[in-house]
PDB file of C-alpha atoms in Angstrom:
ATOM      1  CA  MET A   1     -17.248 -26.346 -78.187  1.00 89.00           C
ATOM      2  CA  TYR A   2     -18.618 -23.399 -80.111  1.00 96.00           C
ATOM      3  CA  LEU A   3     -21.943 -23.083 -78.313  1.00 96.00           C
ATOM      4  CA  THR A   4     -22.955 -23.769 -74.716  1.00 96.00           C
ATOM      5  CA  TYR A   5     -26.477 -24.648 -73.667  1.00 95.00           C
ATOM      6  CA  ASP A   6     -26.891 -21.273 -71.931  1.00 95.00           C
ATOM      7  CA  GLU A   7     -25.819 -19.454 -75.107  1.00 95.00           C
ATOM      8  CA  PHE A   8     -28.240 -21.619 -77.093  1.00 95.00           C
ATOM      9  CA  LYS A   9     -31.117 -20.711 -74.775  1.00 94.00           C
ATOM     10  CA  ALA A  10     -30.216 -17.020 -75.081  1.00 94.00           C
ATOM     11  CA  LEU A  11     -30.554 -17.254 -78.888  1.00 92.00           C
ATOM     12  CA  GLY A  12     -34.246 -17.970 -78.435  1.00 88.00           C
ATOM     13  CA  VAL A  13     -34.458 -20.271 -81.463  1.00 82.00           C
ATOM     14  CA  SER A  14     -35.977 -23.221 -79.595  1.00 81.00           C
ATOM     15  CA  ASN A  15     -36.907 -24.499 -76.182  1.00 85.00           C
ATOM     16  CA  ILE A  16     -35.208 -27.916 -76.258  1.00 90.00           C
ATOM     17  CA  SER A  17     -33.870 -29.726 -73.225  1.00 92.00           C
ATOM     18  CA  GLU A  18     -30.233 -29.663 -72.205  1.00 94.00           C
ATOM     19  CA  ASP A  19     -29.972 -33.433 -72.735  1.00 94.00           C
ATOM     20  CA  ASN A  20     -31.215 -33.118 -76.326  1.00 92.00           C
ATOM     21  CA  PHE A  21     -28.834 -30.218 -76.886  1.00 94.00           C
ATOM     22  CA  LYS A  22     -25.847 -32.191 -75.600  1.00 94.00           C
ATOM     23  CA  GLU A  23     -26.784 -35.087 -77.847  1.00 92.00           C
ATOM     24  CA  ALA A  24     -26.980 -32.933 -80.988  1.00 93.00           C
ATOM     25  CA  ILE A  25     -24.232 -30.325 -80.537  1.00 95.00           C
ATOM     26  CA  THR A  26     -21.222 -32.457 -81.516  1.00 93.00           C
ATOM     27  CA  LYS A  27     -22.726 -33.525 -84.844  1.00 92.00           C
ATOM     28  CA  ALA A  28     -23.999 -29.991 -85.464  1.00 93.00           C
ATOM     29  CA  GLU A  29     -20.491 -28.606 -84.935  1.00 94.00           C
ATOM     30  CA  PHE A  30     -19.151 -31.142 -87.421  1.00 92.00           C
ATOM     31  CA  GLN A  31     -21.771 -30.052 -89.963  1.00 92.00           C
ATOM     32  CA  ILE A  32     -21.021 -26.339 -89.572  1.00 94.00           C
ATOM     33  CA  ASP A  33     -17.282 -27.007 -89.856  1.00 94.00           C
ATOM     34  CA  MET A  34     -17.898 -28.893 -93.116  1.00 90.00           C
ATOM     35  CA  VAL A  35     -19.841 -26.079 -94.788  1.00 92.00           C
ATOM     36  CA  THR A  36     -17.636 -23.244 -93.468  1.00 93.00           C
ATOM     37  CA  ASN A  37     -14.425 -25.027 -94.447  1.00 89.00           C
ATOM     38  CA  LEU A  38     -13.279 -25.151 -90.784  1.00 92.00           C
ATOM     39  CA  PHE A  39     -13.468 -21.359 -90.464  1.00 93.00           C
ATOM     40  CA  TYR A  40     -13.147 -21.302 -86.674  1.00 95.00           C
ATOM     41  CA  ALA A  41     -11.711 -24.805 -86.251  1.00 92.00           C
ATOM     42  CA  ASP A  42      -8.431 -24.398 -88.138  1.00 84.00           C
ATOM     43  CA  GLY A  43      -6.931 -21.797 -85.795  1.00 84.00           C
ATOM     44  CA  SER A  44      -6.718 -18.933 -88.287  1.00 85.00           C
ATOM     45  CA  HIS A  45      -9.825 -17.309 -86.736  1.00 93.00           C
ATOM     46  CA  ASP A  46     -10.756 -17.182 -83.049  1.00 96.00           C
ATOM     47  CA  LEU A  47     -14.463 -17.272 -82.199  1.00 96.00           C
ATOM     48  CA  GLN A  48     -14.040 -15.996 -78.644  1.00 95.00           C
ATOM     49  CA  ASN A  49     -11.867 -13.067 -79.748  1.00 96.00           C
ATOM     50  CA  ASP A  50     -14.353 -12.184 -82.478  1.00 96.00           C
ATOM     51  CA  LEU A  51     -17.185 -12.185 -79.929  1.00 96.00           C
ATOM     52  CA  ILE A  52     -15.432  -9.599 -77.744  1.00 96.00           C
ATOM     53  CA  SER A  53     -13.864  -7.642 -80.585  1.00 95.00           C
ATOM     54  CA  SER A  54     -14.436  -3.900 -80.826  1.00 96.00           C
ATOM     55  CA  ASN A  55     -14.709  -4.439 -84.595  1.00 96.00           C
ATOM     56  CA  LYS A  56     -18.481  -4.554 -85.098  1.00 96.00           C
ATOM     57  CA  ARG A  57     -18.262  -6.744 -88.209  1.00 96.00           C
ATOM     58  CA  LEU A  58     -16.189  -9.428 -86.467  1.00 96.00           C
ATOM     59  CA  ASN A  59     -18.522  -9.338 -83.482  1.00 96.00           C
ATOM     60  CA  MET A  60     -21.661  -9.682 -85.587  1.00 96.00           C
ATOM     61  CA  ARG A  61     -20.064 -12.419 -87.720  1.00 96.00           C
ATOM     62  CA  ALA A  62     -19.269 -14.479 -84.622  1.00 97.00           C
ATOM     63  CA  LYS A  63     -22.812 -14.052 -83.292  1.00 96.00           C
ATOM     64  CA  ALA A  64     -24.221 -15.126 -86.673  1.00 97.00           C
ATOM     65  CA  PHE A  65     -22.020 -18.237 -86.574  1.00 97.00           C
ATOM     66  CA  LYS A  66     -23.408 -19.165 -83.150  1.00 96.00           C
ATOM     67  CA  LYS A  67     -26.979 -18.527 -84.289  1.00 96.00           C
ATOM     68  CA  ALA A  68     -26.478 -20.697 -87.381  1.00 96.00           C
ATOM     69  CA  LEU A  69     -25.137 -23.453 -85.138  1.00 96.00           C
ATOM     70  CA  GLY A  70     -28.208 -23.124 -82.924  1.00 95.00           C
ATOM     71  CA  ILE A  71     -30.432 -23.478 -85.991  1.00 94.00           C
ATOM     72  CA  ILE A  72     -28.540 -26.624 -87.021  1.00 93.00           C
ATOM     73  CA  VAL A  73     -29.025 -28.097 -83.526  1.00 93.00           C
ATOM     74  CA  CYS A  74     -32.775 -27.407 -83.695  1.00 91.00           C
ATOM     75  CA  TYR A  75     -33.002 -28.908 -87.166  1.00 88.00           C
ATOM     76  CA  ALA A  76     -31.183 -32.049 -86.049  1.00 88.00           C
ATOM     77  CA  ILE A  77     -33.449 -32.554 -83.049  1.00 87.00           C
ATOM     78  CA  GLU A  78     -36.703 -31.722 -84.805  1.00 85.00           C
ATOM     79  CA  THR A  79     -36.076 -33.790 -87.952  1.00 83.00           C
ATOM     80  CA  GLY A  80     -33.654 -36.489 -86.874  1.00 80.00           C
ATOM     81  CA  VAL A  81     -31.286 -35.496 -89.698  1.00 72.00           C
ATOM     82  CA  THR A  82     -27.874 -35.276 -88.028  1.00 70.00           C
ATOM     83  CA  SER A  83     -25.488 -36.223 -90.832  1.00 67.00           C
ATOM     84  CA  SER A  84     -25.100 -35.914 -94.568  1.00 61.00           C
ATOM     85  CA  ASN A  85     -25.886 -39.618 -94.821  1.00 60.00           C
ATOM     86  CA  ASP A  86     -29.314 -38.999 -93.270  1.00 61.00           C
ATOM     87  CA  ALA A  87     -29.893 -36.178 -95.750  1.00 58.00           C
ATOM     88  CA  ILE A  88     -28.803 -38.264 -98.752  1.00 54.00           C
ATOM     89  CA  SER A  89     -30.642 -41.443 -97.848  1.00 56.00           C
ATOM     90  CA  GLY A  90     -33.845 -39.666 -96.902  1.00 56.00           C
ATOM     91  CA  ASN A  91     -34.233 -41.900 -93.858  1.00 55.00           C
ATOM     92  CA  VAL A  92     -36.476 -39.411 -92.115  1.00 54.00           C
ATOM     93  CA  LYS A  93     -39.940 -39.840 -93.623  1.00 55.00           C
ATOM     94  CA  SER A  94     -42.154 -38.338 -90.938  1.00 59.00           C
ATOM     95  CA  LEU A  95     -41.883 -35.969 -88.029  1.00 59.00           C
ATOM     96  CA  SER A  96     -44.027 -35.242 -85.000  1.00 60.00           C
ATOM     97  CA  ILE A  97     -43.628 -32.133 -82.878  1.00 62.00           C
ATOM     98  CA  GLY A  98     -46.277 -31.814 -80.209  1.00 62.00           C
ATOM     99  CA  ARG A  99     -49.646 -32.236 -81.903  1.00 63.00           C
ATOM    100  CA  THR A 100     -48.222 -31.499 -85.353  1.00 63.00           C
ATOM    101  CA  HIS A 101     -47.329 -34.386 -87.656  1.00 56.00           C
ATOM    102  CA  LEU A 102     -45.605 -34.024 -91.031  1.00 58.00           C
ATOM    103  CA  ASP A 103     -45.173 -36.778 -93.585  1.00 60.00           C
ATOM    104  CA  THR A 104     -42.207 -35.950 -95.803  1.00 57.00           C
ATOM    105  CA  SER A 105     -42.507 -38.757 -98.333  1.00 54.00           C
ATOM    106  CA  GLY A 106     -42.385 -37.291-101.804  1.00 46.00           C
ATOM    107  CA  THR A 107     -41.194 -33.836-100.717  1.00 40.00           C
ATOM    108  CA  ALA A 108     -37.796 -32.212-100.880  1.00 46.00           C
ATOM    109  CA  SER A 109     -35.783 -31.772 -97.710  1.00 48.00           C
ATOM    110  CA  ALA A 110     -35.194 -28.262 -96.379  1.00 55.00           C
ATOM    111  CA  ASN A 111     -31.458 -28.677 -96.097  1.00 52.00           C
ATOM    112  CA  TYR A 112     -28.529 -27.435 -98.145  1.00 56.00           C
ATOM    113  CA  GLY A 113     -27.379 -29.820-100.848  1.00 57.00           C
ATOM    114  CA  LYS A 114     -26.493 -33.114 -99.274  1.00 62.00           C
ATOM    115  CA  SER A 115     -25.579 -31.757 -95.851  1.00 73.00           C
ATOM    116  CA  ALA A 116     -27.536 -31.752 -92.613  1.00 80.00           C
ATOM    117  CA  VAL A 117     -27.529 -27.944 -92.566  1.00 88.00           C
ATOM    118  CA  PRO A 118     -30.923 -26.272 -93.052  1.00 89.00           C
ATOM    119  CA  ASN A 119     -31.332 -23.500 -95.590  1.00 89.00           C
ATOM    120  CA  GLU A 120     -31.902 -20.872 -92.875  1.00 91.00           C
ATOM    121  CA  ALA A 121     -28.473 -21.561 -91.379  1.00 93.00           C
ATOM    122  CA  MET A 122     -26.859 -21.550 -94.824  1.00 92.00           C
ATOM    123  CA  ALA A 123     -28.406 -18.182 -95.648  1.00 93.00           C
ATOM    124  CA  LEU A 124     -27.040 -16.722 -92.421  1.00 94.00           C
ATOM    125  CA  LEU A 125     -23.573 -18.185 -93.024  1.00 95.00           C
ATOM    126  CA  PHE A 126     -23.599 -16.967 -96.631  1.00 93.00           C
ATOM    127  CA  HIS A 127     -24.548 -13.430 -95.629  1.00 93.00           C
ATOM    128  CA  TRP A 128     -21.565 -13.163 -93.284  1.00 93.00           C
ATOM    129  CA  GLY A 129     -19.040 -14.632 -95.753  1.00 91.00           C
ATOM    130  CA  PHE A 130     -18.523 -18.057 -94.211  1.00 92.00           C
ATOM    131  CA  LEU A 131     -19.144 -19.849 -97.507  1.00 86.00           C
ATOM    132  CA  TYR A 132     -16.608 -17.919 -99.573  1.00 78.00           C
ATOM    133  CA  LYS A 133     -14.491 -20.369-101.568  1.00 72.00           C
ATOM    134  CA  GLY A 134     -12.221 -17.962-103.434  1.00 72.00           C
ATOM    135  CA  VAL A 135      -8.454 -18.052-103.538  1.00 71.00           C
ATOM    136  CA  ASP A 136      -6.371 -15.546-101.612  1.00 65.00           C
ATOM    137  CA  TYR A 137      -4.315 -13.641-104.173  1.00 70.00           C
ATOM    138  CA  ARG A 138      -1.554 -12.689-101.725  1.00 65.00           C
TER     139      ARG A 138
END
């Protein structure tokens, strides 16, 4: 697990319940692994080591990864979009949060391509190099 509930709360991105978090985190981790090409999942990079690294860039990159994951969790809970299938099919037509109600029929989704990753998370991942698709020349 990349992100615990306590770490999520410390990010300050949302005030969702622990039960909702536990329900969304597994699918959110799958989504972030898909767009980052398994950056931390394949074993070539270690999230925990990057978090405690004295190298400021590695440390900040790991924190950005966790924040992007927190944003994906919030997006999944608030919109109901938890998979690329939900994003493609457009199953989520309306959303209510508190006293606010949004009807999304006829509008574009605020997610990246056909994934369940919101644009804010993609921008953060892009900035820190997680979306690089180049070929290593070595």
